[in-house]
PDB file of C-alpha atoms in Angstrom:
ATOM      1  CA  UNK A   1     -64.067  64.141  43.075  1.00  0.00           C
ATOM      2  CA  UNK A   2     -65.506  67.292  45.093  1.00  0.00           C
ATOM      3  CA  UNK A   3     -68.917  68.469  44.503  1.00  0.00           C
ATOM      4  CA  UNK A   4     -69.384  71.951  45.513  1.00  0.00           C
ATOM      5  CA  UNK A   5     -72.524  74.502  44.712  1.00  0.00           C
ATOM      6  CA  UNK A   6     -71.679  77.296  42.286  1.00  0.00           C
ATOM      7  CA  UNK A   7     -71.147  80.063  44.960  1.00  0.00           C
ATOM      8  CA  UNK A   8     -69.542  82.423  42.785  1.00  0.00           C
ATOM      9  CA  UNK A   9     -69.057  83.597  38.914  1.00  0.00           C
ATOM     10  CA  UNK A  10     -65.749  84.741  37.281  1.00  0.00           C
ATOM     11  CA  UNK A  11     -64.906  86.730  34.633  1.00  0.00           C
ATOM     12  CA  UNK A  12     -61.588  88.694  33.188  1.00  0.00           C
ATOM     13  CA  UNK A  13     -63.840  91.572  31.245  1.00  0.00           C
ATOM     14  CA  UNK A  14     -62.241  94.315  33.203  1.00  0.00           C
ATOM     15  CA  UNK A  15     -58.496  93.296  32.357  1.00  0.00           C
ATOM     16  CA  UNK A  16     -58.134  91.482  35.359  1.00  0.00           C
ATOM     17  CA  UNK A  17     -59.864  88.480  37.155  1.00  0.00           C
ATOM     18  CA  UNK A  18     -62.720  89.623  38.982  1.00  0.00           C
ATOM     19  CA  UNK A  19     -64.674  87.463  41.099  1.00  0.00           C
ATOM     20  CA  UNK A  20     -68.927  88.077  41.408  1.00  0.00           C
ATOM     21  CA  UNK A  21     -70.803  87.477  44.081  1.00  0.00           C
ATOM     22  CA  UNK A  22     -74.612  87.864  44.215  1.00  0.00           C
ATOM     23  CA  UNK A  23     -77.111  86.620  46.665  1.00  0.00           C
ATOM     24  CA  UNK A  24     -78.488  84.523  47.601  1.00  0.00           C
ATOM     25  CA  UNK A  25     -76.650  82.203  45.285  1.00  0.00           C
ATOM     26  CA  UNK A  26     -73.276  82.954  47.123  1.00  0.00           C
ATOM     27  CA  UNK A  27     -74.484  81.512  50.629  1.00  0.00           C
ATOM     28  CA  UNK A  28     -75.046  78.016  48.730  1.00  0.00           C
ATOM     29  CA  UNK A  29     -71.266  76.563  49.654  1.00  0.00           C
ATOM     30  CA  UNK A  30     -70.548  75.298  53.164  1.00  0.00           C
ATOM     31  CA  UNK A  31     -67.549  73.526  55.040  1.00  0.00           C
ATOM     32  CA  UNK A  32     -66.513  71.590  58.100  1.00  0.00           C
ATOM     33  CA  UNK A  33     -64.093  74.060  60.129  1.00  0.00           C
ATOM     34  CA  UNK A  34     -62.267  71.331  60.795  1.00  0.00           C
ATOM     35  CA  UNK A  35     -61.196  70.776  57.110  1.00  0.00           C
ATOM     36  CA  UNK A  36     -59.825  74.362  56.805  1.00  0.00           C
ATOM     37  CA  UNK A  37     -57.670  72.903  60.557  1.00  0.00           C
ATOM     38  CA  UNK A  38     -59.107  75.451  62.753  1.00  0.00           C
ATOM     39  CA  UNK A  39     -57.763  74.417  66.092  1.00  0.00           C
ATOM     40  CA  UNK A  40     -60.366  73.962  68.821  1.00  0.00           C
ATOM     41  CA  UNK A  41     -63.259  74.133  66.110  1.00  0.00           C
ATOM     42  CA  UNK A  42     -66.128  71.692  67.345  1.00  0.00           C
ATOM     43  CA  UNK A  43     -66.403  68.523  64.477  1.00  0.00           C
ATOM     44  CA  UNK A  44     -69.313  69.514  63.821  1.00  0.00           C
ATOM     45  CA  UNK A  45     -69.240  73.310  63.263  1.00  0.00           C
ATOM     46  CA  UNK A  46     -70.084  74.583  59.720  1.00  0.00           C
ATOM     47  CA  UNK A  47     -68.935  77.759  58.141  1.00  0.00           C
ATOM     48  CA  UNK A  48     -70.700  79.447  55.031  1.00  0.00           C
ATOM     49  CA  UNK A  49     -67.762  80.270  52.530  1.00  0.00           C
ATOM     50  CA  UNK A  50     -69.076  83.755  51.124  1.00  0.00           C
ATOM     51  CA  UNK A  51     -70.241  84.837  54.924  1.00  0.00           C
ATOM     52  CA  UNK A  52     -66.005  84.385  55.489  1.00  0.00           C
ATOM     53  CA  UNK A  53     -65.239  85.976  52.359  1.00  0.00           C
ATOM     54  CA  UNK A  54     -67.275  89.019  53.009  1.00  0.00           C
ATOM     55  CA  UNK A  55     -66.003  89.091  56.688  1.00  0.00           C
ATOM     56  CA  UNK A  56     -62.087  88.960  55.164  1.00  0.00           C
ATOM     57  CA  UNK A  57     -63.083  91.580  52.297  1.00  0.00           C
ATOM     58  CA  UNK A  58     -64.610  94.046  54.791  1.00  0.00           C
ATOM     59  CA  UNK A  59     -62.368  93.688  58.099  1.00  0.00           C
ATOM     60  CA  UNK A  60     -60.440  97.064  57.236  1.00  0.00           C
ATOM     61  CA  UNK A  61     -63.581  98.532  56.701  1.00  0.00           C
ATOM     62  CA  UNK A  62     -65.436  96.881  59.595  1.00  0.00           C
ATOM     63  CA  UNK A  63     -62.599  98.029  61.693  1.00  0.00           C
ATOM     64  CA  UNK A  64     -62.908 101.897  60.859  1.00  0.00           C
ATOM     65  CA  UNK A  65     -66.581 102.100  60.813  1.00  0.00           C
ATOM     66  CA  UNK A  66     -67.929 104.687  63.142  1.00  0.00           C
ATOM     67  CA  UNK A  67     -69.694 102.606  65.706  1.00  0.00           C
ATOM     68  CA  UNK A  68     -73.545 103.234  66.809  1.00  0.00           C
ATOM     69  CA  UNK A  69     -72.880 105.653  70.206  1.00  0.00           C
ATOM     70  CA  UNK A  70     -70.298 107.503  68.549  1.00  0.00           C
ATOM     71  CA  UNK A  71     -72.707 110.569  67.538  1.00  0.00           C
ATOM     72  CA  UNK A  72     -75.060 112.638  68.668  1.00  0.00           C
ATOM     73  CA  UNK A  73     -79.268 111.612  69.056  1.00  0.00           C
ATOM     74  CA  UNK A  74     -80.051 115.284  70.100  1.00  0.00           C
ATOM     75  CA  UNK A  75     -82.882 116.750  68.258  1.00  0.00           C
ATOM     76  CA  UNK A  76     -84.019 113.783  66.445  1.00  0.00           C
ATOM     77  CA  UNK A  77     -81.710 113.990  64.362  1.00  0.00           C
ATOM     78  CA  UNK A  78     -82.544 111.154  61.714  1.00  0.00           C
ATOM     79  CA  UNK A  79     -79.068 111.435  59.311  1.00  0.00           C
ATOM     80  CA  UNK A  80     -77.212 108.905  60.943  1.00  0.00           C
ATOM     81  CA  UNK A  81     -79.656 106.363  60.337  1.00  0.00           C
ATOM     82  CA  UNK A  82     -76.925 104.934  57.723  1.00  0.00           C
ATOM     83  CA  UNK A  83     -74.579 104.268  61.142  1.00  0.00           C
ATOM     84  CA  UNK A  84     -77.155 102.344  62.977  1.00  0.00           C
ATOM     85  CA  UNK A  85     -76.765  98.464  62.719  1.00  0.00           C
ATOM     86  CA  UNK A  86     -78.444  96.366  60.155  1.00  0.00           C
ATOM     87  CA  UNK A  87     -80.043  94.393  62.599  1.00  0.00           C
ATOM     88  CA  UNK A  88     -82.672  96.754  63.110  1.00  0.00           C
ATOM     89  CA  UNK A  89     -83.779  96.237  59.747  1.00  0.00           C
ATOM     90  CA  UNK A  90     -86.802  94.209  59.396  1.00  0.00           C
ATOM     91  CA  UNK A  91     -85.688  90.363  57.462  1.00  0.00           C
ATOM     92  CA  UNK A  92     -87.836  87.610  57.719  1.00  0.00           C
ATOM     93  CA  UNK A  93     -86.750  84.796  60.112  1.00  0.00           C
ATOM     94  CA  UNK A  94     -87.325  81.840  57.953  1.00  0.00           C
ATOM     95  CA  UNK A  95     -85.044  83.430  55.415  1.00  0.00           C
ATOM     96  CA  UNK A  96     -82.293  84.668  56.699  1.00  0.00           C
ATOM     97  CA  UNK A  97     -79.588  82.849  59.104  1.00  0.00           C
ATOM     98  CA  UNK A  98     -78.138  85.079  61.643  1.00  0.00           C
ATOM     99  CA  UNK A  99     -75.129  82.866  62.808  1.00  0.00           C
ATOM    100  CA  UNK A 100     -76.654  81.512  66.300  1.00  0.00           C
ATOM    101  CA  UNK A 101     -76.568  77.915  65.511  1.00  0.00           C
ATOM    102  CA  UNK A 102     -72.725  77.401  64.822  1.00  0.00           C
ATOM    103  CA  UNK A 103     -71.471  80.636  66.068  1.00  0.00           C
ATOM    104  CA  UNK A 104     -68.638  80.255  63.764  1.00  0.00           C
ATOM    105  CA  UNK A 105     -67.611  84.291  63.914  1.00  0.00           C
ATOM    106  CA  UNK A 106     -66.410  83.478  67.503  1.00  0.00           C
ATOM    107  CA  UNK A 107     -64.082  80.494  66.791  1.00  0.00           C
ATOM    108  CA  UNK A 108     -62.997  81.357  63.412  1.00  0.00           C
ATOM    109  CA  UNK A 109     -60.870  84.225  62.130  1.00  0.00           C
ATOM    110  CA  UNK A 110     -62.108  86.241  58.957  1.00  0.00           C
ATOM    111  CA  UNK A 111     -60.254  84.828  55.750  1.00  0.00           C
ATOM    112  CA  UNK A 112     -57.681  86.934  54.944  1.00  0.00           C
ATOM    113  CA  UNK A 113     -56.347  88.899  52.212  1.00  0.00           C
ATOM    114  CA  UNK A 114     -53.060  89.820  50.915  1.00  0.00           C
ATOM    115  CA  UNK A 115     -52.409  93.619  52.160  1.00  0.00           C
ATOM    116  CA  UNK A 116     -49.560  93.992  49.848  1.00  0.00           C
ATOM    117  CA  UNK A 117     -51.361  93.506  46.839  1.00  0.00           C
ATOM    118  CA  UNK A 118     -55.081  93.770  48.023  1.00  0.00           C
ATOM    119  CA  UNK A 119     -58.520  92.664  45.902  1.00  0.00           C
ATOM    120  CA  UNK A 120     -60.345  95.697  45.161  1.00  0.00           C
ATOM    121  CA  UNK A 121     -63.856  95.757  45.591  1.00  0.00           C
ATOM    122  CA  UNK A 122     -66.486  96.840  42.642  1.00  0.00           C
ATOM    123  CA  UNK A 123     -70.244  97.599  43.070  1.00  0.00           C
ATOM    124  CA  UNK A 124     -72.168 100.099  42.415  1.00  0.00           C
ATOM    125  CA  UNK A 125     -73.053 103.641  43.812  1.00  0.00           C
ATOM    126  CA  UNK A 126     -77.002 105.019  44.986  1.00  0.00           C
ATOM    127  CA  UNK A 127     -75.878 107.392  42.042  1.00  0.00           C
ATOM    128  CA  UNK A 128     -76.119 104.658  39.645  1.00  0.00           C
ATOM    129  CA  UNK A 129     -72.073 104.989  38.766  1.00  0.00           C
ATOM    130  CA  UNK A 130     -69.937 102.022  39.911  1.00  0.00           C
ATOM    131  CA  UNK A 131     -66.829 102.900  42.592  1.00  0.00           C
ATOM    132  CA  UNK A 132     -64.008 101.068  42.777  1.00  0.00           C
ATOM    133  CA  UNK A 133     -61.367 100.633  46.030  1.00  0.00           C
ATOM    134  CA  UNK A 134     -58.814  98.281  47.397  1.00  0.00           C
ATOM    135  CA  UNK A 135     -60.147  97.151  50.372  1.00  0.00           C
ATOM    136  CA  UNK A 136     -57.189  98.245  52.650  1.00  0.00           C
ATOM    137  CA  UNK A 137     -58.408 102.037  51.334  1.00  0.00           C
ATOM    138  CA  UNK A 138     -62.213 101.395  52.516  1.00  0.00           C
ATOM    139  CA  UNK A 139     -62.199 104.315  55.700  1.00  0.00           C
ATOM    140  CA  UNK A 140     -65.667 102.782  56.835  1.00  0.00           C
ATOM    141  CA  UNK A 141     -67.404 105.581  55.684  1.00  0.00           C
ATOM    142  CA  UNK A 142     -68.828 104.141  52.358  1.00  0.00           C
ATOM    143  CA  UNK A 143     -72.292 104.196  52.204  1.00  0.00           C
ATOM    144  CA  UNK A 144     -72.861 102.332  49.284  1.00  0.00           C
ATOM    145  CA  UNK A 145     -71.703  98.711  49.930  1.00  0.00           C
ATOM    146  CA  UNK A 146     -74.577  96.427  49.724  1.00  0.00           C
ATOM    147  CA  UNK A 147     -76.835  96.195  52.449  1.00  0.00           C
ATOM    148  CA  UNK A 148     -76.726  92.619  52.582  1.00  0.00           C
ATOM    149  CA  UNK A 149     -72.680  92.709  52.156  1.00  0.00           C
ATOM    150  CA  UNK A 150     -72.418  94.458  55.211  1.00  0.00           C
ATOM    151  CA  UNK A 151     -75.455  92.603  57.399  1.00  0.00           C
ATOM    152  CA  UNK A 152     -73.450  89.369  56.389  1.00  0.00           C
ATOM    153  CA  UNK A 153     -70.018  90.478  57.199  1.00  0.00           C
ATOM    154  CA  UNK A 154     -71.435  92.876  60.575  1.00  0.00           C
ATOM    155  CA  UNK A 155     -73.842  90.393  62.172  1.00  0.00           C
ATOM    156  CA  UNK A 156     -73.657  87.437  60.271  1.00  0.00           C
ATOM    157  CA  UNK A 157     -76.886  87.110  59.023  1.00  0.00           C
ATOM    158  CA  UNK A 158     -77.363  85.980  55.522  1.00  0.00           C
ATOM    159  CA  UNK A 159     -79.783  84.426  53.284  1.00  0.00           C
ATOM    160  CA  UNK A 160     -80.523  80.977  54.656  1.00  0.00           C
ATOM    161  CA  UNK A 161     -80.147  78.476  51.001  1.00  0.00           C
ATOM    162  CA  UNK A 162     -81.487  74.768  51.313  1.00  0.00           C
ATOM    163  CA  UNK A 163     -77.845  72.928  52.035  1.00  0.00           C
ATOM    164  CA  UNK A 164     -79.366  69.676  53.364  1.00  0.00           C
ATOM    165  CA  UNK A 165     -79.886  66.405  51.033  1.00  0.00           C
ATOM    166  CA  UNK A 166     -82.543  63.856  51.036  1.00  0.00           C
ATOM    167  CA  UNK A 167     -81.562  59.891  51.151  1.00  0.00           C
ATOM    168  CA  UNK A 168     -82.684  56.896  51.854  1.00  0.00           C
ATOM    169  CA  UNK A 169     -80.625  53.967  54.059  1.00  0.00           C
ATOM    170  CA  UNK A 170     -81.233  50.532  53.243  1.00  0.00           C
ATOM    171  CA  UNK A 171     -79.569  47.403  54.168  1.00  0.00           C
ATOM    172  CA  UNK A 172     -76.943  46.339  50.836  1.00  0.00           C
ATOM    173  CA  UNK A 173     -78.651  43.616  48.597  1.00  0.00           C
ATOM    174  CA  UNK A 174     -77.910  39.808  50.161  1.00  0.00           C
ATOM    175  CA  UNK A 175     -76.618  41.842  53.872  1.00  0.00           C
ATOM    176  CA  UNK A 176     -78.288  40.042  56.845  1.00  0.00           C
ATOM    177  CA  UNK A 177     -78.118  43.323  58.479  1.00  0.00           C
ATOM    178  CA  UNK A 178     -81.419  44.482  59.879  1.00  0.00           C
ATOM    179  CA  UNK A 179     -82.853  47.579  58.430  1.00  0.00           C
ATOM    180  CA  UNK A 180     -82.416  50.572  61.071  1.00  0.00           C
ATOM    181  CA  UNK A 181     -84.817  53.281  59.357  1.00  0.00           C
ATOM    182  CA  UNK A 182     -88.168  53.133  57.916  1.00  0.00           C
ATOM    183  CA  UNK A 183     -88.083  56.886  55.935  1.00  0.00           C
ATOM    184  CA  UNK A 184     -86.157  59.031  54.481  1.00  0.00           C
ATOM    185  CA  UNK A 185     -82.998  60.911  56.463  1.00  0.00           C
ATOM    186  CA  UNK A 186     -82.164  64.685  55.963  1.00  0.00           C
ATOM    187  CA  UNK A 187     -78.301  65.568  56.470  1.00  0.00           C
ATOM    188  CA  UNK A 188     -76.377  68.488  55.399  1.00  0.00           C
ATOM    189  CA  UNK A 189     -74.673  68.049  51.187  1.00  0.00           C
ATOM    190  CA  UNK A 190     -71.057  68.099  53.244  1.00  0.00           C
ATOM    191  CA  UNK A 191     -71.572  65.201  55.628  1.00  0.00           C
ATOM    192  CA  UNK A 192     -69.291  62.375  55.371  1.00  0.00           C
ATOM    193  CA  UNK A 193     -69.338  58.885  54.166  1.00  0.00           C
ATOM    194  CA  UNK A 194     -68.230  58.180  57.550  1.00  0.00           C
ATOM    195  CA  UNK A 195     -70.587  60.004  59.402  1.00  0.00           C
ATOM    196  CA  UNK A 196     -73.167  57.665  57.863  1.00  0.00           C
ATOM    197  CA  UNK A 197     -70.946  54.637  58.632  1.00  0.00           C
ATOM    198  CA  UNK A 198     -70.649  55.790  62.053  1.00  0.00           C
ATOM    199  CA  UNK A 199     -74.731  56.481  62.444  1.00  0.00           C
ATOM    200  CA  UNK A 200     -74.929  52.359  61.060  1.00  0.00           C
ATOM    201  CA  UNK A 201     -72.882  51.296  63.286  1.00  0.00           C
ATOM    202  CA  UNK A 202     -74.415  53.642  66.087  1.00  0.00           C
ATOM    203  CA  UNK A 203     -77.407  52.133  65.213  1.00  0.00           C
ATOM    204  CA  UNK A 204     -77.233  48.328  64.827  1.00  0.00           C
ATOM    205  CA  UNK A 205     -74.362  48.344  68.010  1.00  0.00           C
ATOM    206  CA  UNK A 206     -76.202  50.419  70.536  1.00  0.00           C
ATOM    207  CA  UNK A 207     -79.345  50.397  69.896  1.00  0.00           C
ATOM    208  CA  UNK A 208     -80.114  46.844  67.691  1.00  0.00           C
ATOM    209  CA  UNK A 209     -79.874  43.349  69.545  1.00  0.00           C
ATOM    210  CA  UNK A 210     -78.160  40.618  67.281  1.00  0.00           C
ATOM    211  CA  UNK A 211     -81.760  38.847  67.641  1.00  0.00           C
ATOM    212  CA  UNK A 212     -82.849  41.405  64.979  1.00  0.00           C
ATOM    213  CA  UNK A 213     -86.010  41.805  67.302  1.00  0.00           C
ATOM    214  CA  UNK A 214     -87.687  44.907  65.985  1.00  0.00           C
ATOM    215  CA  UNK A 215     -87.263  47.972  67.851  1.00  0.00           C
ATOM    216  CA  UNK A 216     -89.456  51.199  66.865  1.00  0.00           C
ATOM    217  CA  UNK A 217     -87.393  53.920  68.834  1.00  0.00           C
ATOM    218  CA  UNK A 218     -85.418  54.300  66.792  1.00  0.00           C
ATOM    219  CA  UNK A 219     -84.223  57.942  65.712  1.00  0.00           C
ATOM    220  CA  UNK A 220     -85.531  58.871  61.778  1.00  0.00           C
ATOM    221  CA  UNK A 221     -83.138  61.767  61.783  1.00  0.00           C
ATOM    222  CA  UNK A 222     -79.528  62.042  60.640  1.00  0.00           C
ATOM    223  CA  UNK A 223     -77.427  65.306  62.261  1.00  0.00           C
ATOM    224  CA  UNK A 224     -73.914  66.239  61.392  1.00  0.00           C
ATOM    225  CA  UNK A 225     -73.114  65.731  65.170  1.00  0.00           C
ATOM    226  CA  UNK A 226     -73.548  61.962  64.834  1.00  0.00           C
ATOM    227  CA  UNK A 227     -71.032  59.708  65.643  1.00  0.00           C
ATOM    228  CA  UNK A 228     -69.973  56.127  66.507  1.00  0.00           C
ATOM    229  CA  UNK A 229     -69.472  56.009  70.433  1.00  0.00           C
ATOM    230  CA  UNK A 230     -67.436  54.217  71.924  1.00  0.00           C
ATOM    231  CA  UNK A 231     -69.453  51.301  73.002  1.00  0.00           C
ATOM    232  CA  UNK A 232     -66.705  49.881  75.695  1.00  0.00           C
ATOM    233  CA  UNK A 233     -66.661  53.452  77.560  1.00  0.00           C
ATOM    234  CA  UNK A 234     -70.473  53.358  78.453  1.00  0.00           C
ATOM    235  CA  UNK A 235     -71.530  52.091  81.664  1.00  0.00           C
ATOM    236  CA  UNK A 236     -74.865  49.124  81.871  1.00  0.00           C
ATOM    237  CA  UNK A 237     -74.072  47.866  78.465  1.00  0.00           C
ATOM    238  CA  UNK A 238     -75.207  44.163  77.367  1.00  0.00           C
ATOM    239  CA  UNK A 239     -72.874  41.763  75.794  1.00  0.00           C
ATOM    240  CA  UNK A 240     -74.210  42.725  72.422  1.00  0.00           C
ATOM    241  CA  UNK A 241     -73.617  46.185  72.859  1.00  0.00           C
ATOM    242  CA  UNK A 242     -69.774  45.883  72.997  1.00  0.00           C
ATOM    243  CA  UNK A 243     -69.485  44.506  69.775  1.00  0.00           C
ATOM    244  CA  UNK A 244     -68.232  46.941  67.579  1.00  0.00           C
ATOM    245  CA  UNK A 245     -68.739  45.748  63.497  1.00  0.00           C
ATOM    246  CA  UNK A 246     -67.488  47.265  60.570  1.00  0.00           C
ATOM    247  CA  UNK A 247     -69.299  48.740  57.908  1.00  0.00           C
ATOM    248  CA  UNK A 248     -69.315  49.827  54.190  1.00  0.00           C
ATOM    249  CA  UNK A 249     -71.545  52.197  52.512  1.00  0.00           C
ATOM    250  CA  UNK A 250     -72.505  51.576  48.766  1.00  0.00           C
ATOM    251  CA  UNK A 251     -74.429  53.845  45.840  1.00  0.00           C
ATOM    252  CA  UNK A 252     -75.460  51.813  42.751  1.00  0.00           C
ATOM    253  CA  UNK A 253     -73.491  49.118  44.215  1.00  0.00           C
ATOM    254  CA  UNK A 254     -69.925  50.984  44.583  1.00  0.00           C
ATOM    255  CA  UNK A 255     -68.296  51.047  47.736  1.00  0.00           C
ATOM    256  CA  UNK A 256     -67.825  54.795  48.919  1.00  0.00           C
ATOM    257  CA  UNK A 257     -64.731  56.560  50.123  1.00  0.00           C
ATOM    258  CA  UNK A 258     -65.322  57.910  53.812  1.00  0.00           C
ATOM    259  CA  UNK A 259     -64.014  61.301  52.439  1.00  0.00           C
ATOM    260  CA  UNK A 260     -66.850  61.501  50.463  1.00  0.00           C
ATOM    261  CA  UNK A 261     -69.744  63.998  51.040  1.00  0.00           C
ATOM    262  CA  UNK A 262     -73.379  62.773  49.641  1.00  0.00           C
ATOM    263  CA  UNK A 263     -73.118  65.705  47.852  1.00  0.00           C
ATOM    264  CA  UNK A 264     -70.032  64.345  45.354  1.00  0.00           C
ATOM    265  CA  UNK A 265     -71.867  61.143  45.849  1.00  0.00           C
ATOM    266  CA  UNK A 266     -74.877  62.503  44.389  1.00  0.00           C
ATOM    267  CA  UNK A 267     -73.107  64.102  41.993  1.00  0.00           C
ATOM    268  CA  UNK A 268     -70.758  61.829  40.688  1.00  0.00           C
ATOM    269  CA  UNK A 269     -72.127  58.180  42.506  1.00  0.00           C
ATOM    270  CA  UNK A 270     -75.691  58.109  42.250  1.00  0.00           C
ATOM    271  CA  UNK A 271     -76.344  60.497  38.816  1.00  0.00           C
ATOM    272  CA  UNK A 272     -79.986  60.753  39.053  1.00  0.00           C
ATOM    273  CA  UNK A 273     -82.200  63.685  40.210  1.00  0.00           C
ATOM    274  CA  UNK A 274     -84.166  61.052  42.388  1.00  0.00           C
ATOM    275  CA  UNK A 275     -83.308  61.289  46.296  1.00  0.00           C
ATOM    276  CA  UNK A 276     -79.755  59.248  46.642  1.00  0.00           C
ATOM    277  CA  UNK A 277     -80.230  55.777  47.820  1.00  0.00           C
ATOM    278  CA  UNK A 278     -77.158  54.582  49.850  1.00  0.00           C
ATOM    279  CA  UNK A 279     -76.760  50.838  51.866  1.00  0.00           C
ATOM    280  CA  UNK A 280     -74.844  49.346  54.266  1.00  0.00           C
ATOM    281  CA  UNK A 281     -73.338  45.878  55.087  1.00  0.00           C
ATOM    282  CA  UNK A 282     -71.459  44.634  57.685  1.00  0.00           C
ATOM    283  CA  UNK A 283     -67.726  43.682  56.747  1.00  0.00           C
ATOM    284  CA  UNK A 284     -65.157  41.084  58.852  1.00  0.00           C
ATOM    285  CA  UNK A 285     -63.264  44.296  61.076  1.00  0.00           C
ATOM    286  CA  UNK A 286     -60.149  44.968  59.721  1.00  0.00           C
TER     287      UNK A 286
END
């Protein structure tokens, strides 16, 4: 069980499986680098899956496209407006991402594509007429690519969709666990099971006394760069603190797979358009 946003539309119309992508709808899927085994890639480094595609569709052309310096600015000369970069163009920031937070284009390589029998790309001309080329033919002078094909794949900026899911974190019915938030959390639809087994224990190890003595510090936020630390590494720690439980997370009473994102649990788990409950208890450590 995978849930994963409907980034793409496919057809065989034209003889031929063709693949559609339209934005902003495209920019809706996201990954963990780490899943595609990108060596070095920080755990919690996300990568959009059409922003790669585009990248791997337009490398030959990206490669051949006359660069902004290579002609002539005498006389005001306006016509090569077409070669200057899409940055200049005016987007507004709240909607568009421009790749600064995970600066994925400089750990990842663009997806590639089979040069021996290469995807050809389809869209349409100013003219109104669609073109058609393989994308190993694309000389970088094509004007008529999509602008926001070519900001995407050029600077990495892209429309910016909502990939983050609301849920609530409660202690599992008849768990003497303490309760660790008092609101709702906010992680990305990818995060792991485990990543919310990890902020649980973070929470109740590091942070919680066994007294259960209330403590109102604590952090209402959930990031993808959470993690369970190790507790016997850190200097000044109480007795308390070095004891490391175990912990299950449940929806509807089901015990969840650590593989699982809260998006597939939403989807397949919880089943309701309400935001996804999930709880914890505290297990004997295996």
């Amino acid at each position: 069980m995978v849930s994963i946003p409907a980034w793409f539309t496919m057809d065989a119309r034209l003889g031929c499986l063709s693949v559609h992508l339209d934005t902003p709808q495209c920019f809706s899927a996201e990954i963990y680098a780490v899943d595609l085994n990108v060596t070095g890639a920080q755990e919690d480094l996300k990568i959009n899956l059409a922003h790669e595609t585009l990248r791997g569709l337009l490398v030959h052309w990206s490669k051949r496209r006359p660069k902004l310096g290579q002609h002539s600015l005498s006389n005001g000369d306006s016509s090569i407006g077409k070669d200057v970069s899409l940055k200049n163009l005016p987007h507004p920031r709240s909607d568009v991402d421009d790749g600064s937070e995970n600066h994925a284009n400089n750990v990842l390589p663009s997806f590639e594509f089979s040069t021996v029998l290469p995807p050809s790309i389809i869209t349409e001309s100013s003219s109104g007429g669609p073109w058609r080329k393989r994308i190993t033919d694309l000389d970088g002078t094509e004007d008529d690519l999509p602008w926001w094909c070519v900001d995407c794949a050029e600077n990495g900026r892209f429309p910016k969709e909502n990939t983050k899911c609301g849920f609530y974190l409660h202690p599992a019915e008849g768990s003497p666990a303490p309760n660790i938030t008092q609101g709702k959390l906010s992680a990305p639809r990818i995060l792991r099971v485990l990543k919310v087994a990890n902020y649980v224990v973070e929470k109740l190890v590091l942070e919680k006394p066994l007294d259960g003595s209330p403590d109102s510090t604590f952090a209402m936020g959930l990031t993808s760069g959470t993690s369970a630390l190790d507790s016997s590494s850190r200097p000044g720690l109480k007795p308390w603190q070095k004891l490391k439980p175990s912990v299950e997370i449940l929806c509807n009473n089901q015990v969840l797979s650590p593989e699982m994102s809260l998006a597939t649990v939403r989807t397949y788990i919880w089943k309701k358009p309400e935001d996804l409950i999930l709880n914890y208890r505290v297990v004997q450590s295996r």
